[in-house]
Coordinates of C-alpha atoms in Angstrom, one line a residue:
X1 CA 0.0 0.0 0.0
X2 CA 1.8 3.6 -1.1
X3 CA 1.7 6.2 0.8
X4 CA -1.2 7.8 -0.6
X5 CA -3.2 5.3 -0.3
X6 CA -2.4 5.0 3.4
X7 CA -3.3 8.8 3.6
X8 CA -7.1 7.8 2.2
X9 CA -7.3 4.8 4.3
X10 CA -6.7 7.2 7.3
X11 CA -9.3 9.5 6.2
X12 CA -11.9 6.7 5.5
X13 CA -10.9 5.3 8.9
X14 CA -12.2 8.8 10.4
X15 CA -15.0 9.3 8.4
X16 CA -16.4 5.8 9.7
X17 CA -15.4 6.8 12.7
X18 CA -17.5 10.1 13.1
X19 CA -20.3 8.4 11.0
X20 CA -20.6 5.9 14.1
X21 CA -20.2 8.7 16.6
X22 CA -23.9 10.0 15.0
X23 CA -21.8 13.0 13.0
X24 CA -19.9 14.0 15.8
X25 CA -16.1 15.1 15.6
X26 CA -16.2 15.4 19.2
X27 CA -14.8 18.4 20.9
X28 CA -12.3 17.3 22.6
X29 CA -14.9 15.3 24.3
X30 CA -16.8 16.0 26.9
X31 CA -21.2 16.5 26.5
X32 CA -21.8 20.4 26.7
X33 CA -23.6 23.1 24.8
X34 CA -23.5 26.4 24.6
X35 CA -26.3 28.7 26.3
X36 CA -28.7 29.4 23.4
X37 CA -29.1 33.0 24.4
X38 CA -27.2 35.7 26.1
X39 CA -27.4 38.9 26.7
X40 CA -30.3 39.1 24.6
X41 CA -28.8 37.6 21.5
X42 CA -29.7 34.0 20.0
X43 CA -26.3 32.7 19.1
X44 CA -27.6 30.1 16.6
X45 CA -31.2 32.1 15.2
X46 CA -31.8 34.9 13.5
X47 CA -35.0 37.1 14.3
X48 CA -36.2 36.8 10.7
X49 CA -35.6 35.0 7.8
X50 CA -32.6 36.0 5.8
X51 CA -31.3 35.2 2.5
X52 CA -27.4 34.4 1.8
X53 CA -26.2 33.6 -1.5
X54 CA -23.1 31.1 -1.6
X55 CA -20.8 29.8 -4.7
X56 CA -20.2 25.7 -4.1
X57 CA -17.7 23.2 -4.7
X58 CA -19.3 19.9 -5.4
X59 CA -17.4 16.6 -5.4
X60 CA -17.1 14.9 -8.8
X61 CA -19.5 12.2 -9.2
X62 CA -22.1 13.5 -6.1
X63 CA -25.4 11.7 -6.0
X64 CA -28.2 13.4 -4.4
X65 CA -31.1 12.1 -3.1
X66 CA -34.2 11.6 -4.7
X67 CA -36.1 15.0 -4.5
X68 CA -33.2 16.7 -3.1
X69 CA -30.8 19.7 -4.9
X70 CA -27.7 21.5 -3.9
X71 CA -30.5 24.3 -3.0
X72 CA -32.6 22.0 -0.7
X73 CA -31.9 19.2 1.2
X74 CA -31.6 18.0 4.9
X75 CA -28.6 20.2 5.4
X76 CA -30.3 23.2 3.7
X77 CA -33.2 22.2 6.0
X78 CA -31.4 22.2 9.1
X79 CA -29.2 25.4 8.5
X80 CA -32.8 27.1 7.7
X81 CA -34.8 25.9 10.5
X82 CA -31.4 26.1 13.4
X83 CA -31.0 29.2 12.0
X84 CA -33.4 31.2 10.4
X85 CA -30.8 31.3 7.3
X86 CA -31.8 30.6 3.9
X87 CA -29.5 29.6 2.1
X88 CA -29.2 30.0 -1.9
X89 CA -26.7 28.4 -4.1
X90 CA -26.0 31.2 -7.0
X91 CA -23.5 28.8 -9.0
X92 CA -21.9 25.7 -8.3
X93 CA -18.7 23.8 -9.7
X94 CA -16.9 20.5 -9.7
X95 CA -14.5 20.7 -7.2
X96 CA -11.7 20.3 -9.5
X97 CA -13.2 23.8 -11.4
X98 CA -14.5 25.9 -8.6
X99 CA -11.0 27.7 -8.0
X100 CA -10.6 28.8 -11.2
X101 CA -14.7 30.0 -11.3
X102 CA -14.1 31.7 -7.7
X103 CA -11.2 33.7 -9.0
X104 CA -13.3 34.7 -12.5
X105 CA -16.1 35.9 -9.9
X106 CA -13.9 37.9 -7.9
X107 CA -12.0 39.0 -10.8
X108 CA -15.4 40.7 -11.9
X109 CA -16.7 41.9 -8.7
X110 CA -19.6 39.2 -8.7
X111 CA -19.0 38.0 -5.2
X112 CA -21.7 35.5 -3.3
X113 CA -22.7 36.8 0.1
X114 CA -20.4 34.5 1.4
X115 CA -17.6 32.0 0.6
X116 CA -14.6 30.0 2.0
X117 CA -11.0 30.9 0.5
X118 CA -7.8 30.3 1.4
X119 CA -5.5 33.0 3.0
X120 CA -4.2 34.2 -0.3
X121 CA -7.4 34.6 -2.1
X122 CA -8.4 36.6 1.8
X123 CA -5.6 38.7 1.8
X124 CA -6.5 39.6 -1.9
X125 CA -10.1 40.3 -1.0
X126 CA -9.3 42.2 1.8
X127 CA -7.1 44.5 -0.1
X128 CA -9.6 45.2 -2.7
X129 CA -12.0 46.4 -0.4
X130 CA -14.3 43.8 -1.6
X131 CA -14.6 41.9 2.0
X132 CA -17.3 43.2 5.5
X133 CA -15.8 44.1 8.2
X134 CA -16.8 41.0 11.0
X135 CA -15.8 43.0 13.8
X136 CA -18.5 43.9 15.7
X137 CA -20.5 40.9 14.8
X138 CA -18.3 38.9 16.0
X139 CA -18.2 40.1 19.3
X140 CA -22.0 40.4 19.8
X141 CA -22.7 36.9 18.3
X142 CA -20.1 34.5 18.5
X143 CA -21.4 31.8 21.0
X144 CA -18.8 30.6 23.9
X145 CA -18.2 27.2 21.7
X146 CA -16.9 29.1 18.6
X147 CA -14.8 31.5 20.8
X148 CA -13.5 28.7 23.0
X149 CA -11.8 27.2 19.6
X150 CA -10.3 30.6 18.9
X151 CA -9.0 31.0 22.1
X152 CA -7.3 27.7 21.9
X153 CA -5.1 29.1 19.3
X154 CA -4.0 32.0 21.7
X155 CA -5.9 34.3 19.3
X156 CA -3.6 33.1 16.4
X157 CA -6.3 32.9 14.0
X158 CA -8.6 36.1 14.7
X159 CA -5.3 37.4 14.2
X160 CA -4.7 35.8 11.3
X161 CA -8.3 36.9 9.7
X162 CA -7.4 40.4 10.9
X163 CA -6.3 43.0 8.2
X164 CA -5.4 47.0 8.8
X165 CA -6.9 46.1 12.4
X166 CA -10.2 44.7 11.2
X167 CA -11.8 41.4 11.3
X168 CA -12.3 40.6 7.8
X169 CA -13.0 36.6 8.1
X170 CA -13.6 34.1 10.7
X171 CA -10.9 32.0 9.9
X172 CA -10.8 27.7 10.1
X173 CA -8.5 26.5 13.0
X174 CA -6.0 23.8 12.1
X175 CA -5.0 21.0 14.6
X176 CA -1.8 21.9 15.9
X177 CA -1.0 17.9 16.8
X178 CA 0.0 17.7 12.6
X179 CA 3.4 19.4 13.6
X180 CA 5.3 17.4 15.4
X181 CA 7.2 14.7 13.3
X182 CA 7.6 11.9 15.6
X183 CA 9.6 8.4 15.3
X184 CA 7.5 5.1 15.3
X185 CA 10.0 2.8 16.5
X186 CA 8.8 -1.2 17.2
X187 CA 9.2 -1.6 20.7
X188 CA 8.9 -5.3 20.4
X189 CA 12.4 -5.2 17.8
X190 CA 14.4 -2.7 20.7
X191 CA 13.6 -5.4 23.1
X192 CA 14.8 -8.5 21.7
X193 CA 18.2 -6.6 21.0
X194 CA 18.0 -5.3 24.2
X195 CA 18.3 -1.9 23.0
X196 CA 17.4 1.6 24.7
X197 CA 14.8 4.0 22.5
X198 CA 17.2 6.9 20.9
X199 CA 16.9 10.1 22.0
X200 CA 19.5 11.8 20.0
X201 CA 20.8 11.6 16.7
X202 CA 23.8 9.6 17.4
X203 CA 21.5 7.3 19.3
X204 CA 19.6 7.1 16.4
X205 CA 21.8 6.1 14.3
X206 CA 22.9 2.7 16.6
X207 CA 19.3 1.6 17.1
X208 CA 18.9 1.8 13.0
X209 CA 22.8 -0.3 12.7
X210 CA 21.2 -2.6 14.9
X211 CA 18.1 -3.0 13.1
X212 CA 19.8 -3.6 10.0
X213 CA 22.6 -6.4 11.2
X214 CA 21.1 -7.8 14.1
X215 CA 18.3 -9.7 12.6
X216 CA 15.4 -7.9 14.6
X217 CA 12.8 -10.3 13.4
X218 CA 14.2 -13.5 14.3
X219 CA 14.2 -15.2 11.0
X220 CA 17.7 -15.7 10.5
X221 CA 17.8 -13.5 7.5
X222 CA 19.6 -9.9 6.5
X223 CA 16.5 -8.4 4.9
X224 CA 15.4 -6.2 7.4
X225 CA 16.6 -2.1 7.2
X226 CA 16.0 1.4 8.5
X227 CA 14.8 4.4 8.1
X228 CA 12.2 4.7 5.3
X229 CA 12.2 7.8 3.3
X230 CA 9.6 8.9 0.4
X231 CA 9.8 10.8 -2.7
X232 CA 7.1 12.9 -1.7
X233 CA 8.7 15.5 0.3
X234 CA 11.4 15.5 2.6
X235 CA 10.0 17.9 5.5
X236 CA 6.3 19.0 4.9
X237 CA 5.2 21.6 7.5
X238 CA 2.6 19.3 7.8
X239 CA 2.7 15.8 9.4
X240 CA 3.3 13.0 6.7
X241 CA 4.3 9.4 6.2
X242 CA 8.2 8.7 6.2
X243 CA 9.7 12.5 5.9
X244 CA 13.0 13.3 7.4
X245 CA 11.6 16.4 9.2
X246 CA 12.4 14.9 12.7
X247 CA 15.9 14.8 11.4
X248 CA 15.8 18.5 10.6
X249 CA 14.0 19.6 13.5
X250 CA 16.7 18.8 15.5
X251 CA 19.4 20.8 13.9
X252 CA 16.6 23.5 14.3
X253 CA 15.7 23.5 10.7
X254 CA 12.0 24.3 9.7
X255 CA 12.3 23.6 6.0
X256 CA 9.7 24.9 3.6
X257 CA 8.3 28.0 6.8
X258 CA 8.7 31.4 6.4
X259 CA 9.7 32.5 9.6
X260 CA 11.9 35.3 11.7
X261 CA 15.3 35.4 12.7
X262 CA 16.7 36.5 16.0
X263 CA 16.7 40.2 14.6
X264 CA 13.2 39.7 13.4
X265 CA 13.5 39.9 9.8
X266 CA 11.6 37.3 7.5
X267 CA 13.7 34.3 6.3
X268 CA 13.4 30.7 4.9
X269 CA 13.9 27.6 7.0
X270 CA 14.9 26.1 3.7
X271 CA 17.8 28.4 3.3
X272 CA 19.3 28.5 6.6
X273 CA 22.3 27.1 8.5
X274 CA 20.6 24.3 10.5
X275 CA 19.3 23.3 7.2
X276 CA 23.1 22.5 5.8
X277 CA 23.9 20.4 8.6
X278 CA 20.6 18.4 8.7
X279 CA 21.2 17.6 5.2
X280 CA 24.9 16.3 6.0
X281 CA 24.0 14.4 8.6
X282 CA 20.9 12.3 6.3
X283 CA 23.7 12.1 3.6
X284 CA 26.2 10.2 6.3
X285 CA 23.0 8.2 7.1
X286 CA 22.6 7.3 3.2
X287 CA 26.2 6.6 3.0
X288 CA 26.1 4.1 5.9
X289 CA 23.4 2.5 5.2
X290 CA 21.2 3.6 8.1
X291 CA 18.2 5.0 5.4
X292 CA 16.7 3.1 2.4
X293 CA 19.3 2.4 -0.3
X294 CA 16.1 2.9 -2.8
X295 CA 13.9 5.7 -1.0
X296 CA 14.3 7.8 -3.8
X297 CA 13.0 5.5 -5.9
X298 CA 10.8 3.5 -3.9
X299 CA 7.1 4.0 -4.7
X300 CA 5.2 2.5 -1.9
X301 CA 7.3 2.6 1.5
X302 CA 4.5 1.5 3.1
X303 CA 4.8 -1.9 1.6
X304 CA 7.9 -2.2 4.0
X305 CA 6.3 -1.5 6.9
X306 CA 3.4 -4.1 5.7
X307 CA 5.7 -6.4 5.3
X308 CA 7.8 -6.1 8.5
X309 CA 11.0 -5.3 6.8
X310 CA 11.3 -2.2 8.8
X311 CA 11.2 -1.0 12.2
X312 CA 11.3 2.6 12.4
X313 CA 9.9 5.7 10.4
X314 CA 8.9 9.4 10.6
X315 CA 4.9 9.8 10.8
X316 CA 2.1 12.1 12.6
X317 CA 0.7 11.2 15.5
X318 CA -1.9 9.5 14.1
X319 CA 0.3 7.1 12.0
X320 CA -1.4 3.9 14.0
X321 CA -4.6 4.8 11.6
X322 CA -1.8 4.1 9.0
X323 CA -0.6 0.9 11.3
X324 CA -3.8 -1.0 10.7
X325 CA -2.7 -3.2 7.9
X326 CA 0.5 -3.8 9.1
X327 CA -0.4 -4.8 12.4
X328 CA -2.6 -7.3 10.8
X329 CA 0.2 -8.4 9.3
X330 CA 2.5 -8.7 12.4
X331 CA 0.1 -8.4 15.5
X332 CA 3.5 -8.8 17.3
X333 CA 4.6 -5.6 16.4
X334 CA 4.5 -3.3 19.5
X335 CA 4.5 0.3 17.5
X336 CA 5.7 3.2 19.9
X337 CA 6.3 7.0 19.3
X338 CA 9.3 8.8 20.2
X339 CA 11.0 12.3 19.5
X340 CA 14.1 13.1 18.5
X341 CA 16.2 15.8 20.8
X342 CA 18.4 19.0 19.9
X343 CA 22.1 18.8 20.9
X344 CA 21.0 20.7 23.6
X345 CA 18.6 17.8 24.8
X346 CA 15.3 19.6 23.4
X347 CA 12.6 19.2 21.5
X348 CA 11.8 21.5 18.1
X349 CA 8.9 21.8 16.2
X350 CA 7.6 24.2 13.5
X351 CA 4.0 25.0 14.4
X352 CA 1.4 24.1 11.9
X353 CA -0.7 27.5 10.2
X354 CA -3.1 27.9 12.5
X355 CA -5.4 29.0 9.6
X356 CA -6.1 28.0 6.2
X357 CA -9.3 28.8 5.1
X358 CA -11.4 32.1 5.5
X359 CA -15.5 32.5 5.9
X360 CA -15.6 35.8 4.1
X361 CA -18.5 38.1 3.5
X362 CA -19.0 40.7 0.5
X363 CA -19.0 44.1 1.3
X364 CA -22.0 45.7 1.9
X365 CA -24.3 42.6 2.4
X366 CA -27.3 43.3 4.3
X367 CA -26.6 40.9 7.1
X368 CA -23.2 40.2 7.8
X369 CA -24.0 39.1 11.4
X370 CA -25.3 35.5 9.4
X371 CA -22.1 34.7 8.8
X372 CA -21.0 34.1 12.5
X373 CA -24.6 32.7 13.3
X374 CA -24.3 29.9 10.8
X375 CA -20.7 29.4 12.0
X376 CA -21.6 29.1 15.7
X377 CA -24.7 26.7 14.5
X378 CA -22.0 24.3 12.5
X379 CA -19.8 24.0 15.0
X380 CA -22.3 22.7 17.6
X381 CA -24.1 20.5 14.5
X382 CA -20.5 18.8 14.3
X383 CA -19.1 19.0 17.8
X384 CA -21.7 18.8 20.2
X385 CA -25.0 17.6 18.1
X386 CA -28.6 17.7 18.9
X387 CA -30.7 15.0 17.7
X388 CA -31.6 16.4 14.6
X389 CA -28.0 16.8 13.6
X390 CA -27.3 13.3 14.4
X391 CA -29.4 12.6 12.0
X392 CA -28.1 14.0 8.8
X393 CA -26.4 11.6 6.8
X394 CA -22.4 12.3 6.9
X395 CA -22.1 11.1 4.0
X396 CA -23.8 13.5 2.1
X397 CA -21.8 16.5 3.5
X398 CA -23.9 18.9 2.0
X399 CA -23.3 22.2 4.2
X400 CA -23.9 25.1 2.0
X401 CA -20.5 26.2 3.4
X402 CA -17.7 24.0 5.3
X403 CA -14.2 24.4 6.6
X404 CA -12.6 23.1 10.0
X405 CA -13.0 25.0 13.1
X406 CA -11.5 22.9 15.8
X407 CA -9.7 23.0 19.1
X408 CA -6.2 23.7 18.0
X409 CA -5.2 21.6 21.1
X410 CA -7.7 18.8 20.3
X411 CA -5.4 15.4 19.9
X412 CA -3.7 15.9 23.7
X413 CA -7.5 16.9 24.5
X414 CA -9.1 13.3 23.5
X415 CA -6.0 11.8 25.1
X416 CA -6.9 13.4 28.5
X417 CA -10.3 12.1 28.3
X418 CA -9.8 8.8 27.2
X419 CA -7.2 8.3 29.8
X420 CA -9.6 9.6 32.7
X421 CA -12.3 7.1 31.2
X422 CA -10.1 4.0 31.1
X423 CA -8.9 4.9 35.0
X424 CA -12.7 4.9 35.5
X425 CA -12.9 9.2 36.0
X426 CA -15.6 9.8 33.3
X427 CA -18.6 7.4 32.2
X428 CA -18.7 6.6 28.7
X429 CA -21.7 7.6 28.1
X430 CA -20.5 11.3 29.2
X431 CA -18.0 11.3 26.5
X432 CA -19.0 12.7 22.9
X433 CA -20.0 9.6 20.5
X434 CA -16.0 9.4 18.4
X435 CA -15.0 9.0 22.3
X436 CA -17.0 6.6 23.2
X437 CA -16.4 4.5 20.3
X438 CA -12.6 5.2 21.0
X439 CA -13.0 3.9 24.6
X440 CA -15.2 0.9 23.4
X441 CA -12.4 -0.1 20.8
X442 CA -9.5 0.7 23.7
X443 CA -11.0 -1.9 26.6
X444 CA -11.5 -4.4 23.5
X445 CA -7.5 -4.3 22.7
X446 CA -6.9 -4.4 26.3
X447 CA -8.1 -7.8 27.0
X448 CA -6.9 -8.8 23.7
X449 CA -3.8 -6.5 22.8
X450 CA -3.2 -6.4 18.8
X451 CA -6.3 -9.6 18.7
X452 CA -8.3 -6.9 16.3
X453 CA -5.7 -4.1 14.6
X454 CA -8.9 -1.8 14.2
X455 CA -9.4 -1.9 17.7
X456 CA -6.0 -1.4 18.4
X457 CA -5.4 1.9 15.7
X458 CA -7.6 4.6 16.9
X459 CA -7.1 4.3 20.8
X460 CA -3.4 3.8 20.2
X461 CA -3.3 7.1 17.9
X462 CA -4.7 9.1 21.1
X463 CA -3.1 7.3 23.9
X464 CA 0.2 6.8 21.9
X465 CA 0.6 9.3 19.6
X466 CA -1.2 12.0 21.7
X467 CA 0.9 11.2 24.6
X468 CA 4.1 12.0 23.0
X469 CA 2.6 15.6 22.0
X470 CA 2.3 16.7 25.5
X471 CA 6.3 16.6 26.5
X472 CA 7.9 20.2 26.2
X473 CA 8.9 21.7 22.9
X474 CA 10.4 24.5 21.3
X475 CA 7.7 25.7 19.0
X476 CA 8.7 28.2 15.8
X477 CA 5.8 29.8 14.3
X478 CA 5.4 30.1 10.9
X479 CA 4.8 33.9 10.0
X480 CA 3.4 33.9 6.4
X481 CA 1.4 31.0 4.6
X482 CA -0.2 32.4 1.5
X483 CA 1.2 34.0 -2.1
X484 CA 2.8 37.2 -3.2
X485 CA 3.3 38.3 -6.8
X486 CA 6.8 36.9 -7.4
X487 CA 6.0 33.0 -5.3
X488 CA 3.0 33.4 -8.3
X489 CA 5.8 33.6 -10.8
X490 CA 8.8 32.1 -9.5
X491 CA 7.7 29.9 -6.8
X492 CA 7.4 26.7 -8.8
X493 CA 10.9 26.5 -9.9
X494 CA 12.6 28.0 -6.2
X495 CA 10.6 24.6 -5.4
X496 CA 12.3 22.2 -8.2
X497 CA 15.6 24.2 -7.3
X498 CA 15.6 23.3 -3.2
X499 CA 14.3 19.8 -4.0
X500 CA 16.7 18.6 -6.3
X501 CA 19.6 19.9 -4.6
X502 CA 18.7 18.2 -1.3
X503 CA 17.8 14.9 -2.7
X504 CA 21.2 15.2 -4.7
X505 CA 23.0 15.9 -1.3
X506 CA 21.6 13.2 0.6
X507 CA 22.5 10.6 -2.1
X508 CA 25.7 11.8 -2.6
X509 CA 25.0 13.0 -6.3
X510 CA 26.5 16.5 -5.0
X511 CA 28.6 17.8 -2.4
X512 CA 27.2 19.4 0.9
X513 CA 28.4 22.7 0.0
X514 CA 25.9 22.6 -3.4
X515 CA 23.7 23.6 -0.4
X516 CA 25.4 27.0 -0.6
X517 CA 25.1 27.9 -4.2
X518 CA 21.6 26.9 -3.8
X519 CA 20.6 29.1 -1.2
X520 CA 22.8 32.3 -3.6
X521 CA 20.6 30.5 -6.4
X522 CA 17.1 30.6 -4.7
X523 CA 17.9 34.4 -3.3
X524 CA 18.9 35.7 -6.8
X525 CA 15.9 33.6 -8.6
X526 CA 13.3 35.5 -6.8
X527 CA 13.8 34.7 -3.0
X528 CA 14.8 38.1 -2.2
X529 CA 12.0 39.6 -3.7
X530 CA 9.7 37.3 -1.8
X531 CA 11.4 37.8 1.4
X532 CA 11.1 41.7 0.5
X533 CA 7.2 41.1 -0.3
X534 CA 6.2 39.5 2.4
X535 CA 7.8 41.7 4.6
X536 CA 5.7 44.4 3.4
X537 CA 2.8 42.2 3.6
X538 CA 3.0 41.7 7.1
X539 CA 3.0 45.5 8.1
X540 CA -1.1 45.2 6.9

């Protein structure tokens, strides 16, 4: 199984998940709702009926129901009858079309009452004067649920939606847990060499020596090795299968984030010291042996894993989702996560942006206050239903208008509570319906460990994976995820430029100090511009 095909299995894994939780995402998950009212204002209903026009991406291939449109149907329904807002779709597209429609729109200055964009097509928006000011809606009608997600991010992302010192969006809240890039190791493997779990590079690199020449599985054979690698990306900001950003994090290298130096100008992780000597270190790795001989050419590194040929890779914290299979395979494989230190004996991780997407309304729509009401409503649909919400089909997904709003915190949240449940501190049936499912599949594994790998992946994911977020670390914020003019020119091939010189480094195809001409390269191909542009971009 590749990798992206591990990625879908996740997702599936997740959608069954919250389709036997009745719809419910679970808030991190204790029962609770919001007071309906306060201070005289219905968070979730208008006073009269109001209409908002939206634009809609539609998944290729969508079946609806019979008597059901895009227009009307049981979400339509609910938002209108919750709510009070009627909702009216002006012009939909496939979702592999609905960009390039969006941008034609706002190109022209025929903007729906509201839409979701990401932050570049927000910041582009806002500077065209074509965006309401959310401001004081926001404070007279957000419910305590919605604000209690934004505060999670320590007002990151109000900040975020904020341009020239207005609220121009209420923005979607990423789960922070994605950062980190931990090391699965098989405990089971560390124990019949009677190894200790690394904790530094160097440490590392004798549990992978091991792994490769001291037979690991027991079956008499050399055909085990050790650190996977993909051809994906070497160190996405966010979590993936088999990357190398551990490795880089612990030089203090944040590879592909704009962020600030100690004198507070904008640079490029990519480009920076650390950088070089995470790089020479993976190539020593290569050299020795110590990574996959053929991860740059591998296609499916997850067939290794499946297979039991390795022992050790780079994933999120949700990689037992990805574990399933492979535990099928090898119930006697005893996954467990573990991070890799600084020389300094620390932890470092580049935050995940706390925002991609944007709720935007058009300027001078008659009722700008909708857009927080029907935000506050889908929130609580998803997070802490009623029984009519438990009853739309999740499925269909048909929300006139959808993007994640989420504790940013969430992961280490739903490890907390599972824990208290399993030591007996919370009833299950006080837990939101994903957690109670969770805790249902967690006391199954526990009188059978590893009997039933889909028992074992989702409590092992919180408990395991969620466990290891909560130890101390050094978090770099990144300070500018969208577009300027140049990235929309030049971007593409800065990209091809940094990738192909790091792959050649690790492999030995060029010399460590091709990493310098590459960073006089990328700033003389555009990168100085772009550091220059966003720069000015931040001072909105």
């Amino acid at each position: 199984m590749n990798n992206g095909k591990l990625m879908r299995s996740f997702s599936l894994v997740m959608a069954a998940s919250l389709a036997l939780a009745g719809c419910d995402g679970g808030i991190g998950g204790k029962k609770g709702s919001d007071t309906a009212e306060g201070g005289g204002v219905d968070y979730f209903k208008l006073p009269e009926t109001v209409e908002m026009g939206v634009a809609k991406s539609v998944l290729p291939g969508l079946k609806l129901k019979s008597g059901e449109t895009l227009e009307d149907n049981e979400y339509t329904d609910y938002v209108l009858n919750k709510t009070n807002i009627k909702t009216r779709v002006l012009w939909w597209a496939s979702s592999t079309d609905f960009d390039q429609k969006m941008q034609l729109a706002i190109a022209s200055n025929d903007i729906p009452d509201a839409l979701v964009v990401d932050e570049k097509t927000f910041r582009a928006m806002a500077a065209a004067d074509q965006l309401e000011d959310l401001t004081a809606e926001y404070e007279q009608y957000a419910s305590p649920q919605l604000r209690d997600f934004y505060e999670s991010t320590g007002g990151k992302a109000l900040e975020k939606a904020t341009y020239e010192g207005k609220l121009m969006a209420l923005p979607s809240v990423s789960i922070q847990a994605d950062a980190p890039s931990i090391l699965w190791l098989r405990q089971d493997w560390l124990d019949r060499l009677n190894l200790q779990a690394p904790k530094t590079i160097d440490d590392l690199k004798q549990v992978l020596k091991a792994f490769i020449q001291n037979d690991p599985d027991g079956d008499g054979k050399a055909n085990t090795i050790g650190l996977t690698g993909n051809t994906i990306n070497l160190a996405s900001p966010v979590g993936g299968l088999h990357d190398f950003k551990g490795i880089f994090n612990a030089f203090k290298s944040y590879p592909m984030i704009w962020t600030k130096d100690v004198d507070g100008k904008v640079v490029y992780g990519s480009t920076l010291p650390g950088t070089r000597k995470a790089l020479s270190v993976l190539h020593e790795m290569y050299a020795d042996g110590l990574i996959d001989k053929e991860f740059a050419l591998r296609k499916t590194p997850d067939d290794l894993v499946a297979n039991g040929k390795t022992g050790s890779f780079f994933g999120p914290w949700w990689a037992p989702w990805a574990l399933i299979d492979p535990v099928k395979n090898h119930p006697e494989a005893d996954w467990r996560p573990y991070m890799i230190q600084d020389a300094n004996g620390e932890y470092n991780i580049a935050s995940v942006p706390v925002s991609n997407y944007f709720f935007v309304i058009r300027k001078g729509y008659e009722h700008p206050e909708a857009a927080v009401v029907y935000n506050n409503m889908r929130v609580q649909a998803e997070r802490t239903p009623d029984e009519q919400a438990k009853k739309l089909d999740p499925g269909h997904g048909l929300w006139p208008l959808l993007m994640t709003i989420d504790y940013a915190d969430a992961a280490t949240r739903k490890h907390d509570l599972l824990l208290e449940a399993l030591e007996g501190g919370i009833k299950k049936e006080d837990m939101e319906g994903e957690m109670q499912l969770v805790y249902e599949q967690a006391l199954r594994d526990r009188e059978h460990p590893r009997a039933n790998a889909n028992d074992w992946g989702p409590p092992a994911a919180y408990l395991l994976g969620g466990g290891i977020l909560k130890l101390p670390m050094n978090v770099t914020d990144p300070v500018f995820s969208a577009t300027t003019k140049t990235m929309e020119r030049s971007w593409a091939n800065l990209q091809k430029l940094e990738t192909e010189t790091f792959y050649k480094i690790i492999l030995g195809d060029a010399p460590l100090n091709a990493f310098d001409q590459f960073v006089a390269d990328w700033k003389a191909q555009g990168g100085d511009k772009i550091v220059e542009e966003i720069t000015e971009e931040l001072k909105k």
